[in-house]
mmCIF file with all atom_site columns, C-alpha atoms in Angstrom:
data_model
loop_
_atom_site.group_PDB
_atom_site.id
_atom_site.type_symbol
_atom_site.label_atom_id
_atom_site.label_alt_id
_atom_site.label_comp_id
_atom_site.label_asym_id
_atom_site.label_entity_id
_atom_site.label_seq_id
_atom_site.pdbx_PDB_ins_code
_atom_site.Cartn_x
_atom_site.Cartn_y
_atom_site.Cartn_z
_atom_site.occupancy
_atom_site.B_iso_or_equiv
_atom_site.pdbx_formal_charge
_atom_site.auth_seq_id
_atom_site.auth_comp_id
_atom_site.auth_asym_id
_atom_site.auth_atom_id
_atom_site.pdbx_PDB_model_num
ATOM 1   C CA . MET J 1 1   ? -15.581 -5.773  3.413  1.00 0.00 ? 1   MET J CA 1
ATOM 2   C CA . SER J 1 2   ? -17.224 -9.205  3.923  1.00 0.00 ? 2   SER J CA 1
ATOM 3   C CA . ASP J 1 3   ? -17.750 -12.358 1.864  1.00 0.00 ? 3   ASP J CA 1
ATOM 4   C CA . ASP J 1 4   ? -19.394 -15.676 2.386  1.00 0.00 ? 4   ASP J CA 1
ATOM 5   C CA . ARG J 1 5   ? -16.584 -16.833 4.575  1.00 0.00 ? 5   ARG J CA 1
ATOM 6   C CA . HIS J 1 6   ? -18.206 -16.342 7.855  1.00 0.00 ? 6   HIS J CA 1
ATOM 7   C CA . VAL J 1 7   ? -15.784 -17.959 10.547 1.00 0.00 ? 7   VAL J CA 1
ATOM 8   C CA . PRO J 1 8   ? -16.863 -18.870 14.012 1.00 0.00 ? 8   PRO J CA 1
ATOM 9   C CA . VAL J 1 9   ? -16.482 -16.423 16.745 1.00 0.00 ? 9   VAL J CA 1
ATOM 10  C CA . ASN J 1 10  ? -13.046 -16.565 18.516 1.00 0.00 ? 10  ASN J CA 1
ATOM 11  C CA . SER J 1 11  ? -11.449 -18.028 15.337 1.00 0.00 ? 11  SER J CA 1
ATOM 12  C CA . ILE J 1 12  ? -7.639  -17.051 15.137 1.00 0.00 ? 12  ILE J CA 1
ATOM 13  C CA . LEU J 1 13  ? -6.420  -16.644 11.592 1.00 0.00 ? 13  LEU J CA 1
ATOM 14  C CA . PRO J 1 14  ? -2.558  -16.552 11.388 1.00 0.00 ? 14  PRO J CA 1
ATOM 15  C CA . ILE J 1 15  ? -0.722  -13.696 9.467  1.00 0.00 ? 15  ILE J CA 1
ATOM 16  C CA . GLY J 1 16  ? 2.800   -14.422 10.262 1.00 0.00 ? 16  GLY J CA 1
ATOM 17  C CA . ARG J 1 17  ? 5.554   -13.841 12.812 1.00 0.00 ? 17  ARG J CA 1
ATOM 18  C CA . CYS J 1 18  ? 7.794   -10.862 13.027 1.00 0.00 ? 18  CYS J CA 1
ATOM 19  C CA . CYS J 1 19  ? 10.675  -10.440 15.614 1.00 0.00 ? 19  CYS J CA 1
ATOM 20  C CA . GLY J 1 20  ? 9.102   -13.020 18.010 1.00 0.00 ? 20  GLY J CA 1
ATOM 21  C CA . THR J 1 21  ? 5.690   -11.541 17.707 1.00 0.00 ? 21  THR J CA 1
ATOM 22  C CA . ALA J 1 22  ? 2.867   -13.686 16.398 1.00 0.00 ? 22  ALA J CA 1
ATOM 23  C CA . LEU J 1 23  ? 0.404   -11.535 14.172 1.00 0.00 ? 23  LEU J CA 1
ATOM 24  C CA . ASP J 1 24  ? -3.209  -12.707 13.620 1.00 0.00 ? 24  ASP J CA 1
ATOM 25  C CA . VAL J 1 25  ? -6.755  -11.795 13.066 1.00 0.00 ? 25  VAL J CA 1
ATOM 26  C CA . VAL J 1 26  ? -9.352  -12.782 15.730 1.00 0.00 ? 26  VAL J CA 1
ATOM 27  C CA . ALA J 1 27  ? -13.039 -13.002 14.778 1.00 0.00 ? 27  ALA J CA 1
ATOM 28  C CA . GLY J 1 28  ? -15.231 -11.363 17.298 1.00 0.00 ? 28  GLY J CA 1
ATOM 29  C CA . GLU J 1 29  ? -15.750 -8.319  19.485 1.00 0.00 ? 29  GLU J CA 1
ATOM 30  C CA . LEU J 1 30  ? -12.905 -6.230  21.052 1.00 0.00 ? 30  LEU J CA 1
ATOM 31  C CA . SER J 1 31  ? -14.637 -6.321  24.425 1.00 0.00 ? 31  SER J CA 1
ATOM 32  C CA . ARG J 1 32  ? -14.751 -9.972  24.627 1.00 0.00 ? 32  ARG J CA 1
ATOM 33  C CA . ILE J 1 33  ? -10.980 -10.574 23.650 1.00 0.00 ? 33  ILE J CA 1
ATOM 34  C CA . ALA J 1 34  ? -8.945  -11.775 26.746 1.00 0.00 ? 34  ALA J CA 1
ATOM 35  C CA . ALA J 1 35  ? -5.981  -9.597  25.821 1.00 0.00 ? 35  ALA J CA 1
ATOM 36  C CA . ASP J 1 36  ? -3.394  -7.685  28.141 1.00 0.00 ? 36  ASP J CA 1
ATOM 37  C CA . LEU J 1 37  ? -4.261  -4.399  26.099 1.00 0.00 ? 37  LEU J CA 1
ATOM 38  C CA . ALA J 1 38  ? -7.340  -3.720  23.912 1.00 0.00 ? 38  ALA J CA 1
ATOM 39  C CA . ILE J 1 39  ? -6.557  -0.966  21.428 1.00 0.00 ? 39  ILE J CA 1
ATOM 40  C CA . VAL J 1 40  ? -9.411  0.715   19.695 1.00 0.00 ? 40  VAL J CA 1
ATOM 41  C CA . GLY J 1 41  ? -9.030  3.287   16.845 1.00 0.00 ? 41  GLY J CA 1
ATOM 42  C CA . ILE J 1 42  ? -11.251 6.207   16.838 1.00 0.00 ? 42  ILE J CA 1
ATOM 43  C CA . CYS J 1 43  ? -11.474 8.884   14.101 1.00 0.00 ? 43  CYS J CA 1
ATOM 44  C CA . SER J 1 44  ? -12.046 12.364  14.848 1.00 0.00 ? 44  SER J CA 1
ATOM 45  C CA . ARG J 1 45  ? -15.062 14.304  13.647 1.00 0.00 ? 45  ARG J CA 1
ATOM 46  C CA . THR J 1 46  ? -16.826 17.476  14.398 1.00 0.00 ? 46  THR J CA 1
ATOM 47  C CA . PRO J 1 47  ? -19.151 17.495  16.384 1.00 0.00 ? 47  PRO J CA 1
ATOM 48  C CA . ALA J 1 48  ? -17.533 15.084  18.896 1.00 0.00 ? 48  ALA J CA 1
ATOM 49  C CA . SER J 1 49  ? -21.034 13.650  19.694 1.00 0.00 ? 49  SER J CA 1
ATOM 50  C CA . ALA J 1 50  ? -20.912 11.875  16.258 1.00 0.00 ? 50  ALA J CA 1
ATOM 51  C CA . GLU J 1 51  ? -22.168 8.305   16.530 1.00 0.00 ? 51  GLU J CA 1
ATOM 52  C CA . LEU J 1 52  ? -19.513 5.670   17.467 1.00 0.00 ? 52  LEU J CA 1
ATOM 53  C CA . ALA J 1 53  ? -18.860 2.862   15.053 1.00 0.00 ? 53  ALA J CA 1
ATOM 54  C CA . ALA J 1 54  ? -19.874 -0.728  15.607 1.00 0.00 ? 54  ALA J CA 1
ATOM 55  C CA . ALA J 1 55  ? -16.236 -1.541  16.453 1.00 0.00 ? 55  ALA J CA 1
ATOM 56  C CA . VAL J 1 56  ? -16.318 0.747   19.348 1.00 0.00 ? 56  VAL J CA 1
ATOM 57  C CA . GLU J 1 57  ? -19.985 0.752   20.557 1.00 0.00 ? 57  GLU J CA 1
ATOM 58  C CA . GLY J 1 58  ? -19.653 -2.698  22.363 1.00 0.00 ? 58  GLY J CA 1
ATOM 59  C CA . LEU J 1 59  ? -16.647 -1.511  24.163 1.00 0.00 ? 59  LEU J CA 1
ATOM 60  C CA . ASP J 1 60  ? -18.159 1.897   24.926 1.00 0.00 ? 60  ASP J CA 1
ATOM 61  C CA . HIS J 1 61  ? -21.346 0.171   26.288 1.00 0.00 ? 61  HIS J CA 1
ATOM 62  C CA . ALA J 1 62  ? -19.442 -2.074  28.507 1.00 0.00 ? 62  ALA J CA 1
ATOM 63  C CA . MET J 1 63  ? -17.561 1.054   29.849 1.00 0.00 ? 63  MET J CA 1
ATOM 64  C CA . HIS J 1 64  ? -20.970 2.742   30.759 1.00 0.00 ? 64  HIS J CA 1
ATOM 65  C CA . GLY J 1 65  ? -20.479 5.353   27.793 1.00 0.00 ? 65  GLY J CA 1
ATOM 66  C CA . ALA J 1 66  ? -16.959 6.440   28.992 1.00 0.00 ? 66  ALA J CA 1
ATOM 67  C CA . ILE J 1 67  ? -15.422 6.692   25.490 1.00 0.00 ? 67  ILE J CA 1
ATOM 68  C CA . ALA J 1 68  ? -18.478 8.680   24.173 1.00 0.00 ? 68  ALA J CA 1
ATOM 69  C CA . ARG J 1 69  ? -18.219 11.032  27.182 1.00 0.00 ? 69  ARG J CA 1
ATOM 70  C CA . LEU J 1 70  ? -14.353 11.471  26.758 1.00 0.00 ? 70  LEU J CA 1
ATOM 71  C CA . ARG J 1 71  ? -15.053 12.534  23.126 1.00 0.00 ? 71  ARG J CA 1
ATOM 72  C CA . ALA J 1 72  ? -18.007 14.799  24.067 1.00 0.00 ? 72  ALA J CA 1
ATOM 73  C CA . ASP J 1 73  ? -15.980 16.497  26.849 1.00 0.00 ? 73  ASP J CA 1
ATOM 74  C CA . GLY J 1 74  ? -12.859 17.115  24.484 1.00 0.00 ? 74  GLY J CA 1
ATOM 75  C CA . ILE J 1 75  ? -10.579 14.910  26.486 1.00 0.00 ? 75  ILE J CA 1
ATOM 76  C CA . PHE J 1 76  ? -9.939  12.618  23.657 1.00 0.00 ? 76  PHE J CA 1
ATOM 77  C CA . ALA J 1 77  ? -10.469 14.101  20.108 1.00 0.00 ? 77  ALA J CA 1
ATOM 78  C CA . GLY J 1 78  ? -9.153  11.236  17.958 1.00 0.00 ? 78  GLY J CA 1
ATOM 79  C CA . LYS J 1 79  ? -6.350  13.296  16.418 1.00 0.00 ? 79  LYS J CA 1
ATOM 80  C CA . TRP J 1 80  ? -3.734  11.242  14.428 1.00 0.00 ? 80  TRP J CA 1
ATOM 81  C CA . GLY J 1 81  ? -1.612  9.228   16.922 1.00 0.00 ? 81  GLY J CA 1
ATOM 82  C CA . GLU J 1 82  ? -3.355  10.547  20.059 1.00 0.00 ? 82  GLU J CA 1
ATOM 83  C CA . THR J 1 83  ? -3.560  7.934   22.880 1.00 0.00 ? 83  THR J CA 1
ATOM 84  C CA . LEU J 1 84  ? -5.341  7.645   26.112 1.00 0.00 ? 84  LEU J CA 1
ATOM 85  C CA . PHE J 1 85  ? -4.781  4.750   28.370 1.00 0.00 ? 85  PHE J CA 1
ATOM 86  C CA . LEU J 1 86  ? -7.671  3.487   30.517 1.00 0.00 ? 86  LEU J CA 1
ATOM 87  C CA . SER J 1 87  ? -6.855  1.028   33.363 1.00 0.00 ? 87  SER J CA 1
ATOM 88  C CA . SER J 1 88  ? -8.856  -1.595  35.114 1.00 0.00 ? 88  SER J CA 1
ATOM 89  C CA . PRO J 1 89  ? -11.747 -1.571  32.643 1.00 0.00 ? 89  PRO J CA 1
ATOM 90  C CA . PRO J 1 90  ? -15.045 -3.054  34.128 1.00 0.00 ? 90  PRO J CA 1
ATOM 91  C CA . ALA J 1 91  ? -16.634 -6.420  33.411 1.00 0.00 ? 91  ALA J CA 1
ATOM 92  C CA . PRO J 1 92  ? -17.544 -7.712  30.873 1.00 0.00 ? 92  PRO J CA 1
ATOM 93  C CA . ILE J 1 93  ? -14.399 -6.373  29.210 1.00 0.00 ? 93  ILE J CA 1
ATOM 94  C CA . LYS J 1 94  ? -11.834 -9.080  29.328 1.00 0.00 ? 94  LYS J CA 1
ATOM 95  C CA . ALA J 1 95  ? -8.825  -6.951  28.572 1.00 0.00 ? 95  ALA J CA 1
ATOM 96  C CA . LYS J 1 96  ? -6.540  -5.775  31.404 1.00 0.00 ? 96  LYS J CA 1
ATOM 97  C CA . GLY J 1 97  ? -6.466  -2.366  29.919 1.00 0.00 ? 97  GLY J CA 1
ATOM 98  C CA . VAL J 1 98  ? -7.887  -0.155  27.121 1.00 0.00 ? 98  VAL J CA 1
ATOM 99  C CA . LEU J 1 99  ? -5.980  2.156   24.790 1.00 0.00 ? 99  LEU J CA 1
ATOM 100 C CA . LEU J 1 100 ? -7.783  4.780   22.767 1.00 0.00 ? 100 LEU J CA 1
ATOM 101 C CA . LEU J 1 101 ? -5.942  5.533   19.507 1.00 0.00 ? 101 LEU J CA 1
ATOM 102 C CA . GLY J 1 102 ? -6.596  8.533   17.266 1.00 0.00 ? 102 GLY J CA 1
ATOM 103 C CA . LEU J 1 103 ? -6.880  8.027   13.539 1.00 0.00 ? 103 LEU J CA 1
ATOM 104 C CA . GLY J 1 104 ? -7.562  11.441  12.388 1.00 0.00 ? 104 GLY J CA 1
ATOM 105 C CA . PRO J 1 105 ? -10.439 12.664  10.291 1.00 0.00 ? 105 PRO J CA 1
ATOM 106 C CA . THR J 1 106 ? -12.864 10.234  9.141  1.00 0.00 ? 106 THR J CA 1
ATOM 107 C CA . GLY J 1 107 ? -12.439 8.833   5.638  1.00 0.00 ? 107 GLY J CA 1
ATOM 108 C CA . ARG J 1 108 ? -8.979  10.319  5.250  1.00 0.00 ? 108 ARG J CA 1
ATOM 109 C CA . SER J 1 109 ? -6.548  7.452   5.349  1.00 0.00 ? 109 SER J CA 1
ATOM 110 C CA . VAL J 1 110 ? -3.296  8.865   5.084  1.00 0.00 ? 110 VAL J CA 1
ATOM 111 C CA . ALA J 1 111 ? -0.346  6.206   4.836  1.00 0.00 ? 111 ALA J CA 1
ATOM 112 C CA . SER J 1 112 ? 2.390   8.216   6.702  1.00 0.00 ? 112 SER J CA 1
ATOM 113 C CA . HIS J 1 113 ? -0.070  9.290   9.464  1.00 0.00 ? 113 HIS J CA 1
ATOM 114 C CA . THR J 1 114 ? -1.573  5.689   9.795  1.00 0.00 ? 114 THR J CA 1
ATOM 115 C CA . ARG J 1 115 ? 1.995   4.393   10.105 1.00 0.00 ? 115 ARG J CA 1
ATOM 116 C CA . ARG J 1 116 ? 2.903   6.899   12.891 1.00 0.00 ? 116 ARG J CA 1
ATOM 117 C CA . ALA J 1 117 ? -0.401  6.424   14.662 1.00 0.00 ? 117 ALA J CA 1
ATOM 118 C CA . LEU J 1 118 ? 0.232   2.498   14.682 1.00 0.00 ? 118 LEU J CA 1
ATOM 119 C CA . ARG J 1 119 ? 3.835   3.088   15.749 1.00 0.00 ? 119 ARG J CA 1
ATOM 120 C CA . SER J 1 120 ? 2.499   5.010   18.683 1.00 0.00 ? 120 SER J CA 1
ATOM 121 C CA . ALA J 1 121 ? 0.072   2.228   19.606 1.00 0.00 ? 121 ALA J CA 1
ATOM 122 C CA . ALA J 1 122 ? 2.682   -0.477  19.355 1.00 0.00 ? 122 ALA J CA 1
ATOM 123 C CA . ASN J 1 123 ? 5.056   1.412   21.486 1.00 0.00 ? 123 ASN J CA 1
ATOM 124 C CA . GLN J 1 124 ? 2.403   1.859   24.142 1.00 0.00 ? 124 GLN J CA 1
ATOM 125 C CA . ALA J 1 125 ? 1.526   -1.828  23.752 1.00 0.00 ? 125 ALA J CA 1
ATOM 126 C CA . VAL J 1 126 ? 5.170   -2.825  24.525 1.00 0.00 ? 126 VAL J CA 1
ATOM 127 C CA . ARG J 1 127 ? 5.469   -0.390  27.484 1.00 0.00 ? 127 ARG J CA 1
ATOM 128 C CA . LEU J 1 128 ? 1.981   -1.180  29.132 1.00 0.00 ? 128 LEU J CA 1
ATOM 129 C CA . SER J 1 129 ? 1.500   -5.026  28.362 1.00 0.00 ? 129 SER J CA 1
ATOM 130 C CA . GLY J 1 130 ? 4.433   -6.899  26.752 1.00 0.00 ? 130 GLY J CA 1
ATOM 131 C CA . GLY J 1 131 ? 1.997   -9.782  26.253 1.00 0.00 ? 131 GLY J CA 1
ATOM 132 C CA . HIS J 1 132 ? -0.996  -9.870  23.932 1.00 0.00 ? 132 HIS J CA 1
ATOM 133 C CA . ALA J 1 133 ? -2.326  -6.658  22.299 1.00 0.00 ? 133 ALA J CA 1
ATOM 134 C CA . ALA J 1 134 ? -5.615  -6.623  20.354 1.00 0.00 ? 134 ALA J CA 1
ATOM 135 C CA . PHE J 1 135 ? -6.468  -3.988  18.032 1.00 0.00 ? 135 PHE J CA 1
ATOM 136 C CA . ALA J 1 136 ? -9.879  -2.973  16.348 1.00 0.00 ? 136 ALA J CA 1
ATOM 137 C CA . PRO J 1 137 ? -10.078 0.110   13.940 1.00 0.00 ? 137 PRO J CA 1
ATOM 138 C CA . ALA J 1 138 ? -13.298 2.120   14.249 1.00 0.00 ? 138 ALA J CA 1
ATOM 139 C CA . ARG J 1 139 ? -15.635 3.692   11.797 1.00 0.00 ? 139 ARG J CA 1
ATOM 140 C CA . LEU J 1 140 ? -17.980 6.729   12.363 1.00 0.00 ? 140 LEU J CA 1
ATOM 141 C CA . VAL J 1 141 ? -21.154 7.023   10.421 1.00 0.00 ? 141 VAL J CA 1
ATOM 142 C CA . THR J 1 142 ? -20.809 10.349  8.537  1.00 0.00 ? 142 THR J CA 1
ATOM 143 C CA . GLY J 1 143 ? -22.740 9.855   5.497  1.00 0.00 ? 143 GLY J CA 1
ATOM 144 C CA . GLY J 1 144 ? -19.534 9.925   3.433  1.00 0.00 ? 144 GLY J CA 1
ATOM 145 C CA . THR J 1 145 ? -16.391 7.778   2.877  1.00 0.00 ? 145 THR J CA 1
ATOM 146 C CA . ARG J 1 146 ? -15.644 5.688   5.993  1.00 0.00 ? 146 ARG J CA 1
ATOM 147 C CA . PHE J 1 147 ? -12.109 4.846   7.371  1.00 0.00 ? 147 PHE J CA 1
ATOM 148 C CA . GLU J 1 148 ? -11.153 1.338   6.136  1.00 0.00 ? 148 GLU J CA 1
ATOM 149 C CA . ALA J 1 149 ? -8.405  -0.535  7.925  1.00 0.00 ? 149 ALA J CA 1
ATOM 150 C CA . ALA J 1 150 ? -8.080  -2.686  4.835  1.00 0.00 ? 150 ALA J CA 1
ATOM 151 C CA . ALA J 1 151 ? -7.164  0.407   2.712  1.00 0.00 ? 151 ALA J CA 1
ATOM 152 C CA . SER J 1 152 ? -4.136  0.854   4.822  1.00 0.00 ? 152 SER J CA 1
ATOM 153 C CA . THR J 1 153 ? -2.940  -2.640  5.636  1.00 0.00 ? 153 THR J CA 1
ATOM 154 C CA . ARG J 1 154 ? 0.695   -1.872  4.721  1.00 0.00 ? 154 ARG J CA 1
ATOM 155 C CA . ALA J 1 155 ? 0.869   1.385   6.675  1.00 0.00 ? 155 ALA J CA 1
ATOM 156 C CA . ILE J 1 156 ? -0.691  -0.295  9.513  1.00 0.00 ? 156 ILE J CA 1
ATOM 157 C CA . LEU J 1 157 ? 1.799   -3.218  9.596  1.00 0.00 ? 157 LEU J CA 1
ATOM 158 C CA . ARG J 1 158 ? 4.841   -0.843  8.833  1.00 0.00 ? 158 ARG J CA 1
ATOM 159 C CA . GLY J 1 159 ? 3.957   1.122   12.044 1.00 0.00 ? 159 GLY J CA 1
ATOM 160 C CA . ILE J 1 160 ? 3.730   -1.991  14.020 1.00 0.00 ? 160 ILE J CA 1
ATOM 161 C CA . ILE J 1 161 ? 6.912   -3.685  12.509 1.00 0.00 ? 161 ILE J CA 1
ATOM 162 C CA . ASP J 1 162 ? 8.892   -0.363  13.178 1.00 0.00 ? 162 ASP J CA 1
ATOM 163 C CA . VAL J 1 163 ? 8.392   -1.058  16.866 1.00 0.00 ? 163 VAL J CA 1
ATOM 164 C CA . LEU J 1 164 ? 8.920   -4.734  16.707 1.00 0.00 ? 164 LEU J CA 1
ATOM 165 C CA . ASN J 1 165 ? 12.106  -4.284  14.777 1.00 0.00 ? 165 ASN J CA 1
ATOM 166 C CA . ALA J 1 166 ? 13.296  -1.770  17.402 1.00 0.00 ? 166 ALA J CA 1
ATOM 167 C CA . GLN J 1 167 ? 12.295  -3.921  20.472 1.00 0.00 ? 167 GLN J CA 1
ATOM 168 C CA . PRO J 1 168 ? 12.332  -7.582  19.230 1.00 0.00 ? 168 PRO J CA 1
ATOM 169 C CA . GLY J 1 169 ? 10.841  -10.050 21.848 1.00 0.00 ? 169 GLY J CA 1
ATOM 170 C CA . ARG J 1 170 ? 9.100   -7.399  23.771 1.00 0.00 ? 170 ARG J CA 1
ATOM 171 C CA . LEU J 1 171 ? 5.539   -8.411  22.624 1.00 0.00 ? 171 LEU J CA 1
ATOM 172 C CA . GLU J 1 172 ? 4.333   -11.825 22.399 1.00 0.00 ? 172 GLU J CA 1
ATOM 173 C CA . ARG J 1 173 ? 1.237   -11.367 20.148 1.00 0.00 ? 173 ARG J CA 1
ATOM 174 C CA . TRP J 1 174 ? -0.742  -8.675  18.279 1.00 0.00 ? 174 TRP J CA 1
ATOM 175 C CA . SER J 1 175 ? -4.224  -9.463  17.039 1.00 0.00 ? 175 SER J CA 1
ATOM 176 C CA . PHE J 1 176 ? -6.444  -7.546  14.635 1.00 0.00 ? 176 PHE J CA 1
ATOM 177 C CA . VAL J 1 177 ? -10.006 -7.918  15.806 1.00 0.00 ? 177 VAL J CA 1
ATOM 178 C CA . ALA J 1 178 ? -12.963 -8.110  13.090 1.00 0.00 ? 178 ALA J CA 1
ATOM 179 C CA . PRO J 1 179 ? -16.500 -9.273  12.908 1.00 0.00 ? 179 PRO J CA 1
ATOM 180 C CA . PRO J 1 180 ? -16.822 -12.965 11.878 1.00 0.00 ? 180 PRO J CA 1
ATOM 181 C CA . ALA J 1 181 ? -18.174 -12.028 8.572  1.00 0.00 ? 181 ALA J CA 1
ATOM 182 C CA . GLU J 1 182 ? -15.074 -9.902  7.779  1.00 0.00 ? 182 GLU J CA 1
ATOM 183 C CA . ALA J 1 183 ? -12.324 -11.747 9.523  1.00 0.00 ? 183 ALA J CA 1
ATOM 184 C CA . ALA J 1 184 ? -11.281 -13.989 6.688  1.00 0.00 ? 184 ALA J CA 1
ATOM 185 C CA . VAL J 1 185 ? -11.132 -11.162 4.110  1.00 0.00 ? 185 VAL J CA 1
ATOM 186 C CA . LEU J 1 186 ? -9.090  -9.038  6.564  1.00 0.00 ? 186 LEU J CA 1
ATOM 187 C CA . ALA J 1 187 ? -6.761  -11.915 7.224  1.00 0.00 ? 187 ALA J CA 1
ATOM 188 C CA . ASP J 1 188 ? -6.089  -12.407 3.576  1.00 0.00 ? 188 ASP J CA 1
ATOM 189 C CA . GLU J 1 189 ? -5.383  -8.641  3.119  1.00 0.00 ? 189 GLU J CA 1
ATOM 190 C CA . PHE J 1 190 ? -2.991  -8.625  6.015  1.00 0.00 ? 190 PHE J CA 1
ATOM 191 C CA . ARG J 1 191 ? -1.205  -11.698 4.713  1.00 0.00 ? 191 ARG J CA 1
ATOM 192 C CA . MET J 1 192 ? -0.600  -10.102 1.402  1.00 0.00 ? 192 MET J CA 1
ATOM 193 C CA . ALA J 1 193 ? 0.513   -6.874  2.888  1.00 0.00 ? 193 ALA J CA 1
ATOM 194 C CA . PHE J 1 194 ? 2.723   -8.758  5.563  1.00 0.00 ? 194 PHE J CA 1
ATOM 195 C CA . ALA J 1 195 ? 4.552   -10.642 2.637  1.00 0.00 ? 195 ALA J CA 1
ATOM 196 C CA . LEU J 1 196 ? 5.446   -7.222  0.877  1.00 0.00 ? 196 LEU J CA 1
ATOM 197 C CA . VAL J 1 197 ? 6.465   -5.236  4.017  1.00 0.00 ? 197 VAL J CA 1
ATOM 198 C CA . TRP J 1 198 ? 8.353   -7.910  6.089  1.00 0.00 ? 198 TRP J CA 1
ATOM 199 C CA . GLU J 1 199 ? 11.763  -9.049  4.877  1.00 0.00 ? 199 GLU J CA 1
ATOM 200 C CA . GLN J 1 200 ? 12.544  -12.134 6.772  1.00 0.00 ? 200 GLN J CA 1
#
């Protein structure tokens, strides 16, 4: 998911507003986003020692391999909607807290499951931060089909909007984090999905 519209790091590409919450895409790396809560999506796979995706590797490295150890020890398996909150992450992570979000088996993006998982993450974001939540989906190298956030943009947004509708004004901002080479395309996809799922 990339084209020739490579945007500068830290560029903010607006998607829209919903129930008092600004939705956008930020170009960069999750560990370097100054959010109240950094949410990273992790797919499940056997063995748990499977290589972590690029979206997670930087965060895992900054946390001295904590995410990989949690998976290897079976503490966090990445099942649909599973969450694990990690407080006070070490520098250079700029977020105040990190939330691991399970996205189920790699390559199996089921809309209803995706919606429930993002609903769970958004509820946690409201409860834990109330300010700015930044979310980056993950991919695991499996030799087969990979989980693609773009394939589930409507389900992702519906899960978040479910919570924003129920608790309006409780979250200031939600950002989707993507590499600079992919951010513009992702922003376009989320804008199209947002126009379809959000009735203003």
